[in-house]
Coordinates of C-alpha atoms and ligand atoms in Angstrom, one line a residue:
X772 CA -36.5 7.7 9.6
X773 CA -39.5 6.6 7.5
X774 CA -39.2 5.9 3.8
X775 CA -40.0 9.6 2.7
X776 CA -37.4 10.8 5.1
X777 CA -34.9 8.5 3.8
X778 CA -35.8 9.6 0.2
X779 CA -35.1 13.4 0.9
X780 CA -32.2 13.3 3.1
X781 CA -30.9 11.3 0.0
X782 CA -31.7 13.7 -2.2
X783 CA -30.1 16.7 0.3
X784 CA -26.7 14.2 0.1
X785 CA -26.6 13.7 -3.3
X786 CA -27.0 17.8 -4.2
X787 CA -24.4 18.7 -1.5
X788 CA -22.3 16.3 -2.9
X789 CA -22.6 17.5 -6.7
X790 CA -22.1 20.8 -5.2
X791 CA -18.9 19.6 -3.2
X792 CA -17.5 18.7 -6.0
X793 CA -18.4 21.8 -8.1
X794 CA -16.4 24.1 -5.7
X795 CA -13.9 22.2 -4.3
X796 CA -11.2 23.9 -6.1
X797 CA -12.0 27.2 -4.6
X798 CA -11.2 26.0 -1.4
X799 CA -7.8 25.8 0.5
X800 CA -6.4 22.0 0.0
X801 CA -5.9 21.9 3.5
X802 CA -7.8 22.4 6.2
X803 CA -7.0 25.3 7.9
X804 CA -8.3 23.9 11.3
X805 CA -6.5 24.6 14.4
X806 CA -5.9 21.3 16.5
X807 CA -8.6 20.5 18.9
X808 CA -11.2 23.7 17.1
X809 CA -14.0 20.5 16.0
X810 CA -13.8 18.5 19.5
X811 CA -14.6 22.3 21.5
X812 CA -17.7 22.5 18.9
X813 CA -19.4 19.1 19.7
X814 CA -21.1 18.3 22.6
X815 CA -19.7 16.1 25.3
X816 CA -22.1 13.6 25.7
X817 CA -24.4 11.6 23.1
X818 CA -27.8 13.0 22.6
X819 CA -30.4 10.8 24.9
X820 CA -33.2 12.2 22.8
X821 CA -33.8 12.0 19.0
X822 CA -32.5 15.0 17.5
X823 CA -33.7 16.3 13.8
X824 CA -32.0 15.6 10.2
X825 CA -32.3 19.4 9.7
X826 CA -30.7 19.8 12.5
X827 CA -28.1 17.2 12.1
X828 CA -27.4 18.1 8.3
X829 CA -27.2 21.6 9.3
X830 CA -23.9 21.0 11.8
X831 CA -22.2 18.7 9.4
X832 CA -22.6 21.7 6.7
X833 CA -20.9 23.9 9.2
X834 CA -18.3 21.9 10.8
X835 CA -17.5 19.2 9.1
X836 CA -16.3 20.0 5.4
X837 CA -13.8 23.1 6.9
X838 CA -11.9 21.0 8.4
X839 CA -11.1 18.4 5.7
X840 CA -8.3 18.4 3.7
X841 CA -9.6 18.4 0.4
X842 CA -8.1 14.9 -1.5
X843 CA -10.7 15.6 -4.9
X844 CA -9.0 19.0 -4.8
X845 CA -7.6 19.5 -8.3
X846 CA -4.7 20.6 -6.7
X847 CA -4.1 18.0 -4.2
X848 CA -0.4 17.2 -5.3
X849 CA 0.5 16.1 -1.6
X850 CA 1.2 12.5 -0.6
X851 CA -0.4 10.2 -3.4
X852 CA -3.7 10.5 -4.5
X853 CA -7.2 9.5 -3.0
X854 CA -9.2 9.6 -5.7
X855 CA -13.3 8.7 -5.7
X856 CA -14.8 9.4 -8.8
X857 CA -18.5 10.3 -9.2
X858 CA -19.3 6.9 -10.5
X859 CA -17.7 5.0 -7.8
X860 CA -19.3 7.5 -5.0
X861 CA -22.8 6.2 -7.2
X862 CA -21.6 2.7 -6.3
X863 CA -21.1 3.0 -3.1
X864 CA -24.6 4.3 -2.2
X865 CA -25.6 1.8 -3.9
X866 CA -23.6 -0.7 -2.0
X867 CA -24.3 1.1 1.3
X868 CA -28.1 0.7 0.7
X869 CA -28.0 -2.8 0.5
X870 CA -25.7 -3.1 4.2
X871 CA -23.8 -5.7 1.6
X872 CA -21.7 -8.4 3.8
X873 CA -19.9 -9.9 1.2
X874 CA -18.0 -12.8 3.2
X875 CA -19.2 -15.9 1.7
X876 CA -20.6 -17.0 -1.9
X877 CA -24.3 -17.1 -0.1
X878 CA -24.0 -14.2 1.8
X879 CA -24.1 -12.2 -1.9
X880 CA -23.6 -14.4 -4.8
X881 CA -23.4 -11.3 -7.5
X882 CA -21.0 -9.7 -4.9
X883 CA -19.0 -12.9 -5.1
X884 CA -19.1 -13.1 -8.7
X885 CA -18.8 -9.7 -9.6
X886 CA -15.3 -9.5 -7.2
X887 CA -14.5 -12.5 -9.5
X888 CA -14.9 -10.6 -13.2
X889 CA -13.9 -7.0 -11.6
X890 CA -10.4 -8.5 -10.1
X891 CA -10.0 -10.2 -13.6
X892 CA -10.5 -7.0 -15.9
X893 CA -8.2 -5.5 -13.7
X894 CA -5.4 -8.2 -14.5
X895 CA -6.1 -7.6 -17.9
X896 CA -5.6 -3.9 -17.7
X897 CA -2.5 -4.3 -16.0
X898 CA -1.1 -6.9 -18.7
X899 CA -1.0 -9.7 -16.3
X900 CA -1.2 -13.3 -17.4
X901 CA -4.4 -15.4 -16.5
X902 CA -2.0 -17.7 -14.2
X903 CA -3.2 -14.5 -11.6
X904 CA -6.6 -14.5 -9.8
X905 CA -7.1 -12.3 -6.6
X906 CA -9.6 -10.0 -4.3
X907 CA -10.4 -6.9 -3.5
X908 CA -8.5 -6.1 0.6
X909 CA -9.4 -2.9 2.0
X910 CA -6.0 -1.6 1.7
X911 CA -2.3 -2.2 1.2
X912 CA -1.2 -2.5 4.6
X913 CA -3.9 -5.6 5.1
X914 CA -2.8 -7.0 1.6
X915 CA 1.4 -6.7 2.7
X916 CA 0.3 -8.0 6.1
X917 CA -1.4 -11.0 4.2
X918 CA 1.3 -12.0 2.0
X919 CA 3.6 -11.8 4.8
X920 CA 1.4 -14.3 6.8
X921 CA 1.8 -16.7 3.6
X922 CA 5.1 -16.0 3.5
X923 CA 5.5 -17.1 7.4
X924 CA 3.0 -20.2 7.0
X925 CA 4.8 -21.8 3.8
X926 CA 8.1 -21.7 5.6
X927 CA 6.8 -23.6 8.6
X928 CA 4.6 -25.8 6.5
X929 CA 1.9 -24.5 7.7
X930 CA 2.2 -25.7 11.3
X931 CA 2.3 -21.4 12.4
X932 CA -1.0 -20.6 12.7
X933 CA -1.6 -24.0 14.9
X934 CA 1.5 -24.3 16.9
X935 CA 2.6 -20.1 17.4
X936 CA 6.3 -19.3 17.0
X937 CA 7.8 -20.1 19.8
X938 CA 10.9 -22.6 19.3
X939 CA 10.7 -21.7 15.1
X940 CA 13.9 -20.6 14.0
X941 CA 13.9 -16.5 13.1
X942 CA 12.3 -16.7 9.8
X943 CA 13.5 -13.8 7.7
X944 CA 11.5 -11.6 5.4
X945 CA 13.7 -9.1 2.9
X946 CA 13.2 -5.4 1.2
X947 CA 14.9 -2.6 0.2
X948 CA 15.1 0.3 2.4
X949 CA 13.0 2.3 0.5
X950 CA 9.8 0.0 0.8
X951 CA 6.6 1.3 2.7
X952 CA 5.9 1.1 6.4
X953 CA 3.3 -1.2 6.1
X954 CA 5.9 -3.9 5.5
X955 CA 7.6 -2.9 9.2
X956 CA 3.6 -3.6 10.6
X957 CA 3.3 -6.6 9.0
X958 CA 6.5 -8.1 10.4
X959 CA 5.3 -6.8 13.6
X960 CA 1.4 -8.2 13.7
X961 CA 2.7 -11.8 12.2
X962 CA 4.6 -12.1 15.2
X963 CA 7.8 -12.2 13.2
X964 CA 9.6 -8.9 14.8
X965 CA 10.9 -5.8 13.0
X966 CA 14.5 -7.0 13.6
X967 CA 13.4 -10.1 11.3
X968 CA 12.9 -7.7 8.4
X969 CA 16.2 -7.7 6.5
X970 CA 16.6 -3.9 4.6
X971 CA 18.3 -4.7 2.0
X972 CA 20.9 -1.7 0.7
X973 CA 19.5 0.3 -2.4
X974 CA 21.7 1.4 -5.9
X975 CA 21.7 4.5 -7.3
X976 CA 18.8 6.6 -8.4
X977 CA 16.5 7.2 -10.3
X978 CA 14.8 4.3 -9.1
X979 CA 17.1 3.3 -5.8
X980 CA 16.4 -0.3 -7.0
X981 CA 17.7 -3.4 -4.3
X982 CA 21.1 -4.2 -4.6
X983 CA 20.2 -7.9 -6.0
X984 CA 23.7 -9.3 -4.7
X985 CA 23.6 -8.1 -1.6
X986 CA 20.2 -9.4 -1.2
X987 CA 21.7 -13.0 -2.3
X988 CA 24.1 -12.0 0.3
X989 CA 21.9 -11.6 3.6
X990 CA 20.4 -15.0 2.5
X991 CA 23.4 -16.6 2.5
X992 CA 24.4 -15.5 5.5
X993 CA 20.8 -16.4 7.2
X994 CA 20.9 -19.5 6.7
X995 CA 24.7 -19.9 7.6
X996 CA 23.4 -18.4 11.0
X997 CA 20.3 -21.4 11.1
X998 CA 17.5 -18.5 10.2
X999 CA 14.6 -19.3 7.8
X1000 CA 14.4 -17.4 4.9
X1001 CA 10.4 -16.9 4.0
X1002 CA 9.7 -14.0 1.5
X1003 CA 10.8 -11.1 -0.2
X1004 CA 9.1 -7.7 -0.8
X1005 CA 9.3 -6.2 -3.9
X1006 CA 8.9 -2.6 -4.1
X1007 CA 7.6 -1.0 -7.5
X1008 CA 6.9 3.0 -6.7
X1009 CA 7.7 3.6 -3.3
X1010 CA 6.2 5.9 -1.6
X1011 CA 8.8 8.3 -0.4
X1012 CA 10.4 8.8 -4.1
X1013 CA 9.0 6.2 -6.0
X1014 CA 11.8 4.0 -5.6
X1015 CA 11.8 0.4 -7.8
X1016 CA 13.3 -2.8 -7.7
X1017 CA 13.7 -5.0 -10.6
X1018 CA 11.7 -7.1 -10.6
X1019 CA 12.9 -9.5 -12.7
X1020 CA 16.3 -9.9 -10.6
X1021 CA 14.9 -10.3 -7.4
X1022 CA 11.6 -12.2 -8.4
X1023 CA 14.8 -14.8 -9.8
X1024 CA 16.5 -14.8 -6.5
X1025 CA 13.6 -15.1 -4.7
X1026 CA 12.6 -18.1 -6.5
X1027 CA 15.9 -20.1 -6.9
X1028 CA 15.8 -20.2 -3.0
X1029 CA 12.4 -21.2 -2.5
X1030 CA 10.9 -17.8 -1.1
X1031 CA 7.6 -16.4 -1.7
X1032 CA 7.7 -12.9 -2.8
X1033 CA 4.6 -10.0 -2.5
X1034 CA 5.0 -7.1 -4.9
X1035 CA 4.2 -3.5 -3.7
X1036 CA 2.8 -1.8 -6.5
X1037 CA 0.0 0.0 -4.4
X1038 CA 0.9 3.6 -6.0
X1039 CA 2.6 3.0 -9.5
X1040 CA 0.2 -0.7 -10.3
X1041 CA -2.2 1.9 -11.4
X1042 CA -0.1 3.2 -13.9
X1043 CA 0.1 -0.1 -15.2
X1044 CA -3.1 0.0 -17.5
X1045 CA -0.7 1.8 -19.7
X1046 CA 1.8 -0.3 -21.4
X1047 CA 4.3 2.3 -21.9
X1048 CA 4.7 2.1 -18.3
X1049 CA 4.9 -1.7 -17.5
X1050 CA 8.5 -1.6 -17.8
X1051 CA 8.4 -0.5 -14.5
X1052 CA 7.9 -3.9 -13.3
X1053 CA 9.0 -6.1 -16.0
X1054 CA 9.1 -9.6 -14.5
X1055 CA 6.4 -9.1 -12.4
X1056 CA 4.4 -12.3 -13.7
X1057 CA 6.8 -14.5 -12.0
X1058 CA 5.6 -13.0 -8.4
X1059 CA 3.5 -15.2 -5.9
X1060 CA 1.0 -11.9 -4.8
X1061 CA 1.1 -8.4 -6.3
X1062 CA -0.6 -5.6 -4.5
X1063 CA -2.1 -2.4 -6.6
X1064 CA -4.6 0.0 -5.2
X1065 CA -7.2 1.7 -7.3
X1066 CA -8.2 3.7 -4.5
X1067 CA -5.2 5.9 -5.3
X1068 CA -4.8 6.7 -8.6
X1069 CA -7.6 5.0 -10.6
X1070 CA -10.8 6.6 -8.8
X1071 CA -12.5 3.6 -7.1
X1072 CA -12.6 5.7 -3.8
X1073 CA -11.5 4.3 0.0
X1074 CA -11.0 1.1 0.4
X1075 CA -10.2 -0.7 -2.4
X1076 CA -7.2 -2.8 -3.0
X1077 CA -6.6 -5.4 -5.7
X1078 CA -4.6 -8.6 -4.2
X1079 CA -3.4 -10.8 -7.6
X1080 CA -2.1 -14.4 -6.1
X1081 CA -0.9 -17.1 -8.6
X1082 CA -1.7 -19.7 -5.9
X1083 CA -4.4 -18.9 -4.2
X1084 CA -4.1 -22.2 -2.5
X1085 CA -1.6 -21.2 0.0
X1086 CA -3.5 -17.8 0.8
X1087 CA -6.6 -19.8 1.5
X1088 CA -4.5 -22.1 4.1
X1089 CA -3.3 -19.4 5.7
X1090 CA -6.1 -17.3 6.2
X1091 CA -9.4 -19.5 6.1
X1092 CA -11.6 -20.3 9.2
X1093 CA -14.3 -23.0 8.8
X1094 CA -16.2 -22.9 11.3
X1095 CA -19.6 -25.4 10.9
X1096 CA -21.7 -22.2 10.4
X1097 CA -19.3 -21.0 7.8
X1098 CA -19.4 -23.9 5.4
X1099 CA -20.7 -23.4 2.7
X1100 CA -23.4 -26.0 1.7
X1101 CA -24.8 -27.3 -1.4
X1102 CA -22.6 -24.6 -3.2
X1103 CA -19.2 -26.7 -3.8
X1104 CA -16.7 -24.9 -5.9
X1105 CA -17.6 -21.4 -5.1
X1106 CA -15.4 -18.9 -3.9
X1107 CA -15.6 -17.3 -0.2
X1108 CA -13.8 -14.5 0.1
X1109 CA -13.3 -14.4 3.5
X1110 CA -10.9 -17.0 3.1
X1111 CA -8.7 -14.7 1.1
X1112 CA -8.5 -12.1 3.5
X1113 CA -7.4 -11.5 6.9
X1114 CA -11.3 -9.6 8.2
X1115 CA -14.4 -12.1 8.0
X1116 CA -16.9 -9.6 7.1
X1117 CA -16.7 -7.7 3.8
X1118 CA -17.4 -4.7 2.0
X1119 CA -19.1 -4.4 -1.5
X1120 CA -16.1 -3.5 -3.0
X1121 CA -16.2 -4.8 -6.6
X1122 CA -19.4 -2.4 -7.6
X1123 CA -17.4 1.0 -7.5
X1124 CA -14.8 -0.9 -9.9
X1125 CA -17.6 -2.0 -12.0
X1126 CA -19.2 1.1 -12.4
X1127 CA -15.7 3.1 -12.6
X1128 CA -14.2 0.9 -15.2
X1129 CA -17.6 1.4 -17.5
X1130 CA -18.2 5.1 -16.7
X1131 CA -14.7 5.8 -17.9
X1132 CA -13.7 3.0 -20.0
X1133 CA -9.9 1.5 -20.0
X1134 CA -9.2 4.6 -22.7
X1135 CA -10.4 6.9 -20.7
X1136 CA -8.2 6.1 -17.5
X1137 CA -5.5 5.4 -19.4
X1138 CA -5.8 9.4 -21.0
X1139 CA -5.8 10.4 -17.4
X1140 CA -3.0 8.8 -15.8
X1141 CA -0.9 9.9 -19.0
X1142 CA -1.8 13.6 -18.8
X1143 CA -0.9 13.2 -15.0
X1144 CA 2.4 11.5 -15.9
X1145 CA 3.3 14.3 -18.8
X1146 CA 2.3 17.6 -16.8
X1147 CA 4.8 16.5 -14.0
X1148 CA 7.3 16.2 -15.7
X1149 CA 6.9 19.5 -17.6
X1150 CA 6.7 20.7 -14.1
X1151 CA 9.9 19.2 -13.1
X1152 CA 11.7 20.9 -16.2
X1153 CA 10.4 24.1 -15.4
X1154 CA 11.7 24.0 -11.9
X1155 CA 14.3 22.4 -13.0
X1156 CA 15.6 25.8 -14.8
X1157 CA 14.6 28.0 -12.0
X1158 CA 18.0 29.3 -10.4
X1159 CA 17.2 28.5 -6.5
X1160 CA 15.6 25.3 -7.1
X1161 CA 17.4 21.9 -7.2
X1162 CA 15.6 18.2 -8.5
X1163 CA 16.3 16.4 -5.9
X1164 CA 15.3 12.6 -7.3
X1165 CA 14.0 12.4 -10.7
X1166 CA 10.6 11.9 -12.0
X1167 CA 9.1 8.3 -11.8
X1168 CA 5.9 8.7 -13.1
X1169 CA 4.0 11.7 -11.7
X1170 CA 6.2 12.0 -8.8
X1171 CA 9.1 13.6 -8.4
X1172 CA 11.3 15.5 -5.6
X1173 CA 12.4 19.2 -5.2
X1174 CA 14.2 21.4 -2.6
X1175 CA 14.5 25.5 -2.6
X1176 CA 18.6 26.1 -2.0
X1177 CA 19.1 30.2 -2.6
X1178 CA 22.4 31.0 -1.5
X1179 CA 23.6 31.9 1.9
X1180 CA 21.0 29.5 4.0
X1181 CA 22.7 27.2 6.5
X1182 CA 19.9 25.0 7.1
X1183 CA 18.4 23.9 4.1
X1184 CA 15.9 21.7 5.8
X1185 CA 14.3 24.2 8.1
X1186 CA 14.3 26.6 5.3
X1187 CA 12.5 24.0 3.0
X1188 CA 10.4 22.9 6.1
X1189 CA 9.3 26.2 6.5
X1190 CA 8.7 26.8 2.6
X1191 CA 6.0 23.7 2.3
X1192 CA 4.3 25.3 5.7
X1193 CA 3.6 28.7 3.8
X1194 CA 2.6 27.0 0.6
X1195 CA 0.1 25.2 2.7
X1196 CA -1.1 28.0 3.9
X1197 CA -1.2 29.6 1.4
X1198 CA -4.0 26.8 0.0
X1199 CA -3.6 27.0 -3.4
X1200 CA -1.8 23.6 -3.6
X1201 CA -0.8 21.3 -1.3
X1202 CA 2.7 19.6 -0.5
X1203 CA 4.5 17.1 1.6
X1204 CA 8.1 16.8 2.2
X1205 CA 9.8 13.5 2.6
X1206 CA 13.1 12.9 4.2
X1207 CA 15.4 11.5 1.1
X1208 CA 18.9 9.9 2.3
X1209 CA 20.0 12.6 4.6
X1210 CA 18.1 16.1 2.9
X1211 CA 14.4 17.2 3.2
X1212 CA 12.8 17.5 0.0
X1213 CA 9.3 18.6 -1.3
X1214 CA 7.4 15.7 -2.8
X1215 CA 5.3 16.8 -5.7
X1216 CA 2.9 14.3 -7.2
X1217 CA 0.1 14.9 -9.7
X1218 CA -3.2 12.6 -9.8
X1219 CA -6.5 13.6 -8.9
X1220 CA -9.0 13.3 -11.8
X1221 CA -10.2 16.8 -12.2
X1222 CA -6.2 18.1 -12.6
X1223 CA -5.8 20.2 -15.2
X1224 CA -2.7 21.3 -17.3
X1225 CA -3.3 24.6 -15.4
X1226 CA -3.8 23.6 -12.1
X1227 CA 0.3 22.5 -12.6
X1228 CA 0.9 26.2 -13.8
X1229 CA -0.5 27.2 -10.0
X1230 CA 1.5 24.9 -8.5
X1231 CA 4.7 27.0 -10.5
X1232 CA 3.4 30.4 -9.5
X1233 CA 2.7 29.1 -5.8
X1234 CA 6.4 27.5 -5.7
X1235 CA 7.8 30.2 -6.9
X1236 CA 6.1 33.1 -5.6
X1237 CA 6.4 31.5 -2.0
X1238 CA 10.0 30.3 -2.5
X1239 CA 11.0 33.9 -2.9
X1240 CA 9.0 35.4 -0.1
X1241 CA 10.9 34.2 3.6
Ligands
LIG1606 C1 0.0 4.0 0.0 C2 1.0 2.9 0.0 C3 0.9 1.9 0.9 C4 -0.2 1.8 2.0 O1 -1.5 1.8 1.4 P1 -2.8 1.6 2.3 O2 -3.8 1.1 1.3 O3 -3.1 3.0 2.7 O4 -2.5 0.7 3.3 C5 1.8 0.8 0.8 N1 2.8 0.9 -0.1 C6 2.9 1.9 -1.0 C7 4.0 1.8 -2.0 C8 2.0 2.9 -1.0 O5 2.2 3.9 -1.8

């Protein structure tokens, strides 16, 4: 593809794209492929011979955006949000033009530097205290799976990574039930075991927060029993219902015995740029690593998570390589950021945040996130007073969960289950169901950009034309 090529194909991208995003609400959130319908349209075998960008351009218009589900629909309320907003998709061709590999200081200083200034305006927006510096990870589960290496490394002094686990005591990491899967991974890939994570019991709702005493509990008892206690998660927003720990009382735990702690904030952090919300995780500043992802709420588009450490020191020992032909020479003092992170080579991730955090300004994204936070829970009320329709955990932030109970149904989750399938079908909205204590209910978030106060008023119709249609 010559320059000229390049130049009009660029052009083709950028007009389907404005047009994507034009029409997106008219289509069905989710794809209404069948299983299998894209793999029976594509060939079997790879092209031997160069084929056209007409050609090629022409099959991605007909089979590729049908079957995506639509995550800049405005009425995406499903799961939590994906966001990518025009000026981070700017960025990232940007970015993807310059084939930036941003592992070292050399290998792109303004990279480097720009990660530097980008992670800091974010601590700012969030109301954390300069004591915090950090990186962009490409996503939460890498971040958790991080801080848990950290966590496993400062409880053997460091001898893990050299000498492997074998005849270590069980070191022991702790969280509520309620925190994400991506903490059961990480115990997993750091070799620690699943049956090493210690669920900690949860208190009542609306934020399910860790039972601090029985946490003090299990550590008691692990060390009675000759384990190692290494870390504790803290969860802030989980993803099921939003659940939250205090911070504050388990950050204090945590610390009186010597444990590292890693907050998951990768949904709610977000929400943080307002400070009506921070109250959420008040006591947060006392935490060793804090995980938020803008790639959900804020805009900044896949992948893009912000890791805050207040000791970078032990993050660096756990995770840097330094190889001869990675030193870095005649540059002392710099920052290489692939000693922060798990993956060597690295994205351009901090130029979608820069442009983002311009385009709309702290105000602007702040506006957002509050008319998201305000129109669910107008929603919840109005469900709320519908007679069939029971709240099933209470609004934390813009999520909150719902279930359809009409009288005379025996199985309430098969009937719920088989509500969220027509409403998905349906395509005006899109839904997921979570399984809360022993009950199905319907998860309803709001946070795509382009959601409007009347794309909520669909998503009442939808409810509860479908809920009274079985
Ligand atoms: C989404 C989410 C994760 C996982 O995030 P990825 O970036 O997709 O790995 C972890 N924890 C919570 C609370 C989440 O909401």
């Amino acid at each position: 593809m010559d320059s000229t090529e390049f130049g009009r194909w660029s052009h083709a991208a950028a007009d389907w794209s404005t047009g994507y995003l034009e029409g997106v609400g008219k289509r069905p959130v989710r794809s209404r492929n069948a299983p299998g319908s894209l793999l029976e349209a594509l060939p079997a075998e790879p092209p031997m011979a160069a084929e056209s960008m007409e050609e090629i351009f022409a099959d991605f218009e007909r089979l590729i955006p049908g079957g995506m589900t639509h995550w800049q629909h405005p009425r995406f309320f499903a799961y939590f949000p994906s966001n990518a907003a025009p000026a981070a998709i700017v960025a990232e061709q940007l970015a993807a033009s310059m084939a930036a590999q941003c592992m070292l200081w050399q290998t792109s200083p303004a990279a480097t530097e720009l990660e530097i200034r980008m992670i800091d305006w974010l601590r700012q927006s969030v109301g954390l205290p300069d004591t915090f510096s950090g990186t962009f990870q490409d996503t939460a589960s890498t971040t958790t799976l991080s801080a848990v290496l950290v966590m496993r490394e400062r409880a053997l002094d460091f001898r893990g990574n050299s000498e492997g686990l074998s005849g270590q005591p069980r070191l022991r990491v702790y969280a509520s039930g309620r925190t994400h899967s991506s903490v059961d991974k990480a115990l997993w890939i750091a070799g620690l075991g699943l049956e090493n994570l210690v669920k900690i019991p949860t208190d009542e709702g609306p934020l399910f927060p860790m039972q601090v005493h029985e946490l003090e509990a299990a550590i008691a008892a692990d060390r009675a029993a000759g384990h190692l206690p290494a870390g504790v998660v803290v969860c802030i927003g989980g993803t099921s219902t939003g659940a939250t720990d205090s911070a504050r009382e388990v950050i204090a735990v945590a610390r009186r015995e010597g444990l590292y702690t890693h907050v998951d904030a990768a949904w709610a952090g977000s929400a943080m740029i307002c400070p009506e919300y921070r109250h959420l995780w008040e006591g947060v500043e006392e935490a060793d690593s804090i995980v938020l992802n803008p790639h959900k709420w804020l805009g900044s588009s896949m992948e893009c998570s912000a890791h805050f450490v207040r000791d970078p020191e032990s993050l660096v020992r756990t995770l840097a390589i330094q190889p001869e032909y990675l030193k870095t020479r005649g540059a002392d003092g710099v920052v290489n950021f692939s000693e922060w992170s798990v993956q060597l080579g690295r994205r351009f991730r901090a130029l979608k945040v820069w442009f983002l955090i311009r385009a709309y300004g702290i105000e602007g994204l702040q506006a957002m996130i509050r008319n998201h936070v305000d129109w669910a829970l107008a929603l919840c009320e109005r469900l709320r007073k519908e007679p069939d329709i029971e709240i099933v955990t209470e609004p934390v932030l813009s999520l909150f969960s719902f279930r359809h109970h009409p009288p005379g149904i025996d199985d309430l989750d098969a009937h719920n289950l088989a509500l969220i399938e027509r409403i998905n079908n349906d395509g005006r909205i899109y839904l997921t169901q979570t399984r809360h204590d022993s009950v199905i209910a319907i998860r309803f978030q709001a946070g795509q950009f382009d959601t409007t106060e009347s794309d909520l008023d669909i998503a009442f119709d939808a409810i509860r034309e479908l809920a009274a249609t079985d």
